Amino acid sequence: IVPPTRKVKVAVYGVGEVGVGFISGLQQADNVEVVQLFNLQVDAEDLRARIYKSLFLDKEMVHTHDHTVSVREEIDLEGEVEIDGKPVALRTLLEGVIAPESKIVKVRRNQQMQVTLAEDTREAAARLRDDVDVVFFTAGGLLKERDLLAPFLKAGARHVVVSSTSQAADITIIPGFNHHLFNPSLHKIVALASCTTNCGVPIAAVVEEELGAGAIVGALIVTAHSKTNSQQVGDKGSDPKEEGILNNLILTSTGIREILTREGFFPNIGEAVDAFSVRVPVEKSSLLVMMLQVQWAQGLTRERLREVFRRAAASDRWRGIVRYDPDHDGSKVYQNSPAGADIFGRLINVWPSPWLTDRQGRRRSQSDLCTLIIPAAYANVYGYGQQAKRMMQVIGQHLSKAR
């Protein structure tokens, strides 16, 4: 997925962790620009604090002026650059072209985001800027209702991307897996699915690229998931996702199960899927272990499976989305990872096809199924924001063609 030739202008509705992760990861070269922020009764200074306190950006990069939050990063080019391996002072090369007092910098990030207060989506839609192409909708409890999302389309936005699964969506897209199916005429509301799904689906897709479509016949996914905004210091209610985060490991569900069994994803997986998420008191990155029961894998070894993921990480399709770490570290190392999935190569394993026996222990035949164990980390704020950026770039490629 490459940057579009036309800049995509985005409004973000709901500037929580997901919105901040998206904003923090955008660079000039991406050709995606956030121009408007919607939040309930939160002023520009508070939004500035949310952005820099994410620790993805230095405090000095984030500024406010009136009702605008800006993010600007400059790289000073006053020093020497290299040409054919030889150091050269850039100012010397530009002598006579620029004034002596001119400042020479490379602008890496430059976002000017208008802060707009709105009580609900209809008020936000009524105040939507005319130049917005896409609304990135991240307000958790409102993602499922099409009536809450449609006003943005009526107000002039070309598309709405929601940061979850949603019955309101026309299609669910995992960038890298099925973004080629995006049709701008048919898909006005796009669901990006969950951060866990954006880690697990690429892993399963790489396996089926190697073994063939339909090779996966069962899956078990377990994650150690960082805390979310639904959790606070004290208990809020009976829902496990609302239990207090301190001194507590919370076993709950994850949306990847429903996605894996959907038509158009993995044709032979059927109902043989389970997925569990353990909420843990850490921030911004999570761990996943995916166990896949597969067919057509005779002769597959852990060394070959490692090589499969090593090649995938370097391929045009998965570069940046799947990364291969030959070793592994604790989750905090991956908080700033731009990938959907950071594969732990050393921990990959292949359980060979078992021999089937009768009750007396006599071997009868060897099963043609084996089990793959693939552990990974994922940055469920920054990395997920990068997946959102990739979706905006896909939309932007179609907008560029329509010009």
XYZ file of C-alpha atoms in Angstrom:
403
model
C 0.000 0.000 0.000
C 1.631 3.225 -1.164
C 0.741 6.886 -0.572
C -1.829 8.281 -3.016
C -0.937 11.052 -5.421
C -3.768 13.136 -3.962
C -3.723 14.164 -0.295
C -6.526 12.559 1.728
C -8.128 14.920 4.235
C -9.528 13.282 7.358
C -11.719 14.308 10.277
C -11.364 12.260 13.465
C -14.463 11.786 15.621
C -13.397 10.705 19.103
C -9.828 11.526 20.103
C -9.101 8.691 22.507
C -6.259 6.191 22.275
C -7.132 5.048 18.750
C -7.511 8.579 17.419
C -4.244 9.657 19.032
C -2.409 6.611 17.645
C -3.629 7.497 14.152
C -2.689 11.175 14.400
C 0.720 10.483 15.929
C 1.830 8.162 13.140
C 1.131 10.437 10.167
C 4.046 11.917 8.251
C 4.218 14.297 5.292
C 5.182 11.503 2.919
C 2.003 9.537 3.754
C -0.203 12.085 1.962
C -2.873 11.717 4.657
C -3.761 14.852 6.616
C -6.016 15.267 9.639
C -7.812 18.611 9.294
C -10.581 18.387 11.925
C -11.068 16.866 15.386
C -14.452 16.238 16.993
C -14.770 15.612 20.693
C -17.418 16.158 23.350
C -16.667 19.314 25.324
C -12.883 18.937 25.164
C -10.918 22.019 24.198
C -7.792 22.290 22.085
C -5.388 22.367 25.029
C -6.812 19.134 26.432
C -6.517 17.453 23.031
C -2.927 18.662 22.729
C -2.186 17.013 26.086
C -3.792 13.748 24.985
C -1.598 13.686 21.888
C 1.783 14.397 23.467
C 1.075 12.371 26.620
C 0.722 9.329 24.397
C 4.551 9.526 24.322
C 4.586 8.917 20.557
C 5.432 12.583 19.907
C 7.636 15.021 21.779
C 5.743 17.678 23.702
C 7.504 20.415 21.738
C 5.993 19.131 18.468
C 2.371 19.682 19.537
C 0.946 23.214 19.776
C -2.381 25.028 20.061
C -3.610 28.301 18.656
C -7.209 29.420 19.134
C -9.268 26.333 18.189
C -6.477 24.504 16.369
C -4.062 21.765 17.403
C -0.942 21.478 15.262
C 1.717 18.798 15.032
C 4.963 19.845 13.394
C 8.294 18.053 13.259
C 11.305 19.552 11.543
C 14.699 17.983 10.861
C 17.529 20.509 10.853
C 19.563 20.275 7.654
C 22.142 22.924 8.584
C 24.847 20.325 9.071
C 26.636 18.224 6.529
C 24.945 15.899 4.056
C 26.615 13.132 2.084
C 26.925 13.034 -1.701
C 28.445 9.805 -3.037
C 29.778 9.148 0.450
C 31.474 12.522 0.795
C 30.320 15.009 3.473
C 29.169 18.359 2.069
C 27.743 21.383 3.883
C 24.271 21.889 2.384
C 24.386 25.644 2.954
C 27.519 25.801 0.793
C 25.686 24.076 -2.057
C 22.838 26.583 -1.771
C 25.047 29.630 -1.571
C 23.636 32.342 -3.796
C 20.250 30.610 -3.921
C 19.070 31.313 -0.362
C 19.666 34.201 2.000
C 22.351 33.730 4.685
C 19.735 33.902 7.432
C 17.424 31.324 5.802
C 16.540 28.277 7.884
C 17.107 24.903 6.202
C 14.852 22.129 7.496
C 13.017 19.080 6.288
C 9.391 19.018 7.463
C 8.563 15.482 8.544
C 5.116 16.132 10.045
C 2.761 19.065 9.625
C -0.852 18.680 10.733
C -3.168 21.653 11.341
C -6.291 20.259 13.028
C -9.375 22.366 13.698
C -11.029 21.446 17.001
C -14.833 21.339 16.747
C -17.054 20.715 19.757
C -20.172 18.685 19.056
C -22.725 17.030 21.329
C -23.575 14.234 18.882
C -22.869 12.962 15.382
C -25.595 15.045 13.750
C -24.159 18.257 15.164
C -20.685 17.108 14.131
C -21.879 16.368 10.600
C -23.496 19.795 10.378
C -20.129 21.356 11.273
C -18.014 19.114 9.044
C -15.508 20.987 6.917
C -16.186 21.070 3.179
C -12.755 19.639 2.322
C -13.025 16.428 4.418
C -12.769 13.214 2.371
C -12.979 10.632 5.170
C -14.294 10.621 8.727
C -12.370 8.275 11.022
C -14.933 7.332 13.666
C -13.436 5.982 16.895
C -16.115 6.648 19.550
C -16.511 3.148 20.961
C -20.183 2.875 21.929
C -21.459 4.534 18.741
C -19.719 2.435 16.096
C -22.553 0.009 15.439
C -25.368 2.346 14.366
C -25.599 3.372 10.726
C -27.987 6.199 11.635
C -25.147 7.763 13.664
C -22.630 7.457 10.822
C -24.730 8.318 7.764
C -25.008 12.076 8.547
C -21.312 12.483 7.724
C -21.916 11.068 4.252
C -24.876 13.392 3.719
C -22.675 16.297 4.840
C -20.144 15.620 2.087
C -17.613 13.058 3.382
C -16.864 10.425 0.763
C -16.405 7.626 3.300
C -16.552 6.792 7.001
C -13.989 4.382 8.494
C -14.888 2.899 11.881
C -12.305 1.505 14.307
C -13.983 -1.809 15.031
C -16.291 -4.367 13.537
C -19.696 -2.883 12.839
C -23.022 -4.069 11.491
C -23.360 -0.613 9.972
C -20.406 -1.154 7.632
C -20.677 -2.032 3.960
C -17.444 -4.034 4.155
C -14.785 -5.049 6.676
C -11.261 -4.462 5.410
C -7.947 -5.561 6.914
C -5.255 -3.621 5.006
C -2.869 -6.069 3.390
C -5.436 -8.859 3.364
C -8.464 -7.675 1.386
C -8.062 -3.962 0.677
C -8.146 -4.779 -3.046
C -11.890 -5.475 -2.628
C -12.638 -1.854 -1.711
C -15.149 -0.348 -4.149
C -15.725 3.377 -3.541
C -19.159 3.249 -5.141
C -20.422 0.427 -2.916
C -18.439 0.827 0.298
C -19.272 4.128 1.935
C -18.830 2.876 5.506
C -15.759 0.696 6.073
C -15.062 -1.290 9.237
C -11.384 -1.672 10.119
C -12.087 -4.448 12.667
C -10.113 -4.643 15.922
C -6.400 -4.326 16.644
C -6.302 -8.042 17.486
C -7.929 -8.885 14.151
C -5.378 -6.717 12.336
C -2.676 -8.842 13.953
C -4.231 -12.293 13.551
C -5.683 -12.088 10.038
C -2.335 -11.271 8.361
C -0.732 -14.201 10.218
C -3.394 -16.622 9.002
C -3.239 -15.150 5.493
C 0.525 -15.711 5.278
C -0.034 -19.367 6.231
C -2.650 -19.854 3.515
C -0.432 -18.103 0.978
C 2.119 -20.846 1.644
C -0.145 -23.887 2.020
C -3.095 -22.895 -0.178
C -6.477 -21.254 0.329
C -8.543 -23.417 2.674
C -5.553 -24.973 4.447
C -6.676 -23.674 7.853
C -9.419 -25.827 9.361
C -9.314 -24.628 12.986
C -7.850 -21.914 15.191
C -7.337 -20.957 18.821
C -6.215 -17.415 19.581
C -5.203 -16.171 23.035
C -4.048 -12.621 23.667
C -2.573 -10.736 26.592
C -4.228 -7.413 25.763
C -3.258 -4.036 27.126
C -5.837 -2.068 29.087
C -8.473 -0.119 27.179
C -10.442 3.038 27.919
C -13.395 0.953 29.120
C -11.331 0.042 32.188
C -10.568 2.317 35.112
C -8.998 1.979 38.539
C -12.229 0.760 40.133
C -14.936 -1.605 38.901
C -17.636 0.024 36.760
C -20.101 -2.808 36.203
C -20.788 -6.485 35.617
C -19.237 -6.587 32.140
C -15.695 -8.041 32.446
C -14.455 -5.312 30.093
C -15.493 -2.755 32.726
C -13.664 -4.347 35.659
C -10.954 -2.406 37.427
C -7.519 -2.802 35.830
C -5.301 -2.801 38.934
C -4.264 -6.145 40.465
C -6.542 -7.916 38.017
C -6.256 -10.174 34.951
C -9.545 -10.085 33.078
C -10.569 -12.899 30.724
C -12.910 -11.648 28.035
C -13.846 -12.027 24.385
C -12.214 -10.677 21.243
C -13.773 -9.887 17.878
C -11.281 -11.866 15.811
C -13.308 -15.069 16.139
C -16.267 -13.618 14.283
C -14.056 -12.209 11.518
C -12.128 -15.442 10.907
C -15.380 -17.331 10.286
C -16.856 -14.755 7.901
C -17.387 -15.544 4.257
C -14.503 -14.253 2.177
C -11.845 -14.775 4.826
C -10.749 -18.388 5.435
C -13.025 -20.800 3.565
C -12.495 -24.044 5.514
C -12.210 -22.737 9.042
C -15.916 -23.284 9.786
C -16.885 -23.053 13.450
C -13.672 -24.611 14.772
C -12.459 -21.287 16.184
C -12.128 -19.907 19.681
C -10.523 -16.678 20.840
C -9.866 -15.302 24.305
C -8.382 -12.037 25.485
C -6.776 -11.493 28.872
C -6.782 -7.784 29.752
C -3.581 -6.922 31.598
C -2.461 -3.707 33.347
C -0.037 -2.501 30.656
C -0.391 0.104 27.915
C -0.218 0.365 24.127
C 1.008 -3.098 23.137
C -0.249 -6.644 23.419
C 0.816 -10.244 22.804
C -0.952 -12.888 20.739
C -0.495 -16.623 20.357
C -2.250 -18.140 17.347
C -2.613 -21.914 17.100
C -3.733 -23.004 13.653
C -4.851 -26.498 12.722
C -3.925 -26.972 9.077
C -4.078 -29.534 6.297
C -1.759 -29.970 3.286
C 1.311 -29.322 5.446
C 3.256 -32.547 5.002
C 6.937 -31.883 5.532
C 6.411 -28.456 7.070
C 9.012 -27.772 9.768
C 9.469 -24.900 12.186
C 12.543 -23.780 10.215
C 10.513 -23.639 6.996
C 7.653 -21.826 8.732
C 10.090 -19.262 10.088
C 11.356 -18.728 6.548
C 7.764 -18.301 5.317
C 7.257 -15.383 7.705
C 10.720 -13.987 7.032
C 9.899 -13.849 3.301
C 6.427 -12.445 3.912
C 7.817 -9.558 5.968
C 10.009 -8.577 3.000
C 7.306 -9.020 0.336
C 5.483 -6.201 -1.439
C 2.151 -7.332 -0.007
C 3.105 -7.551 3.664
C 6.063 -5.200 4.033
C 5.395 -2.944 7.030
C 2.240 -4.848 8.005
C 3.995 -8.081 9.043
C 7.426 -7.756 10.664
C 9.692 -10.650 11.601
C 11.706 -10.572 14.800
C 14.096 -13.555 14.874
C 14.092 -13.319 18.666
C 11.466 -11.673 20.892
C 11.237 -9.069 23.630
C 8.711 -7.854 26.182
C 5.620 -6.090 24.889
C 6.836 -2.560 25.665
C 9.517 -2.847 22.954
C 6.728 -2.993 20.347
C 4.651 0.011 21.503
C 5.909 2.134 18.584
C 5.821 -0.616 15.973
C 4.044 0.384 12.736
C 3.181 -3.248 11.984
C -0.084 -5.086 12.408
C 1.895 -8.114 13.636
C 5.479 -8.498 14.914
C 6.195 -12.223 14.582
C 8.337 -13.890 17.267
C 10.436 -16.105 15.023
C 12.255 -18.015 17.745
C 8.984 -19.166 19.325
C 7.320 -20.385 16.118
C 6.637 -24.114 16.274
C 5.060 -26.898 14.220
C 3.411 -29.841 15.899
C 3.637 -32.685 13.366
C 0.721 -34.818 12.278
C -0.122 -37.225 15.122
C -0.475 -40.966 14.741
C -3.992 -42.236 15.435
C -4.250 -45.377 17.572
C -6.863 -47.833 18.668
C -7.747 -48.243 22.363
C -4.974 -50.791 22.778
C -2.420 -48.228 21.643
C -1.779 -49.799 18.231
C -1.063 -47.296 15.484
C -3.652 -47.237 12.738
C -2.909 -44.227 10.557
C -1.322 -40.808 10.596
C -3.581 -37.758 10.572
C -3.053 -35.321 7.707
C -3.539 -32.383 10.099
C -0.822 -30.576 12.008
C -0.782 -27.598 14.350
C 1.140 -24.362 13.898
C 2.003 -22.136 16.877
C 2.722 -18.528 15.902
C 3.312 -15.936 18.656
C 3.402 -12.202 17.906
C 3.222 -8.752 19.432
C 1.050 -5.900 18.206
C 0.940 -2.211 19.002
C -2.774 -1.793 19.539
C -2.558 2.016 19.541
C 0.267 3.058 17.200
C 0.305 -0.025 14.966
C -3.478 0.015 14.658
C -3.264 3.702 13.771
C -0.879 2.747 10.971
C -3.415 0.244 9.658
C -5.990 3.053 9.672
C -3.521 5.206 7.726
C -3.108 2.436 5.160
C -6.881 2.295 4.750
C -6.956 6.054 4.146
C -4.251 5.605 1.508
C -6.311 2.922 -0.237
C -9.263 5.328 -0.327
C -6.935 8.083 -1.537
C -5.750 5.974 -4.461
C -9.351 5.744 -5.678
C -9.910 9.474 -5.085
C -6.819 10.191 -7.195
C -8.233 8.135 -10.087
C -11.560 9.950 -9.857
C -10.047 13.412 -10.315
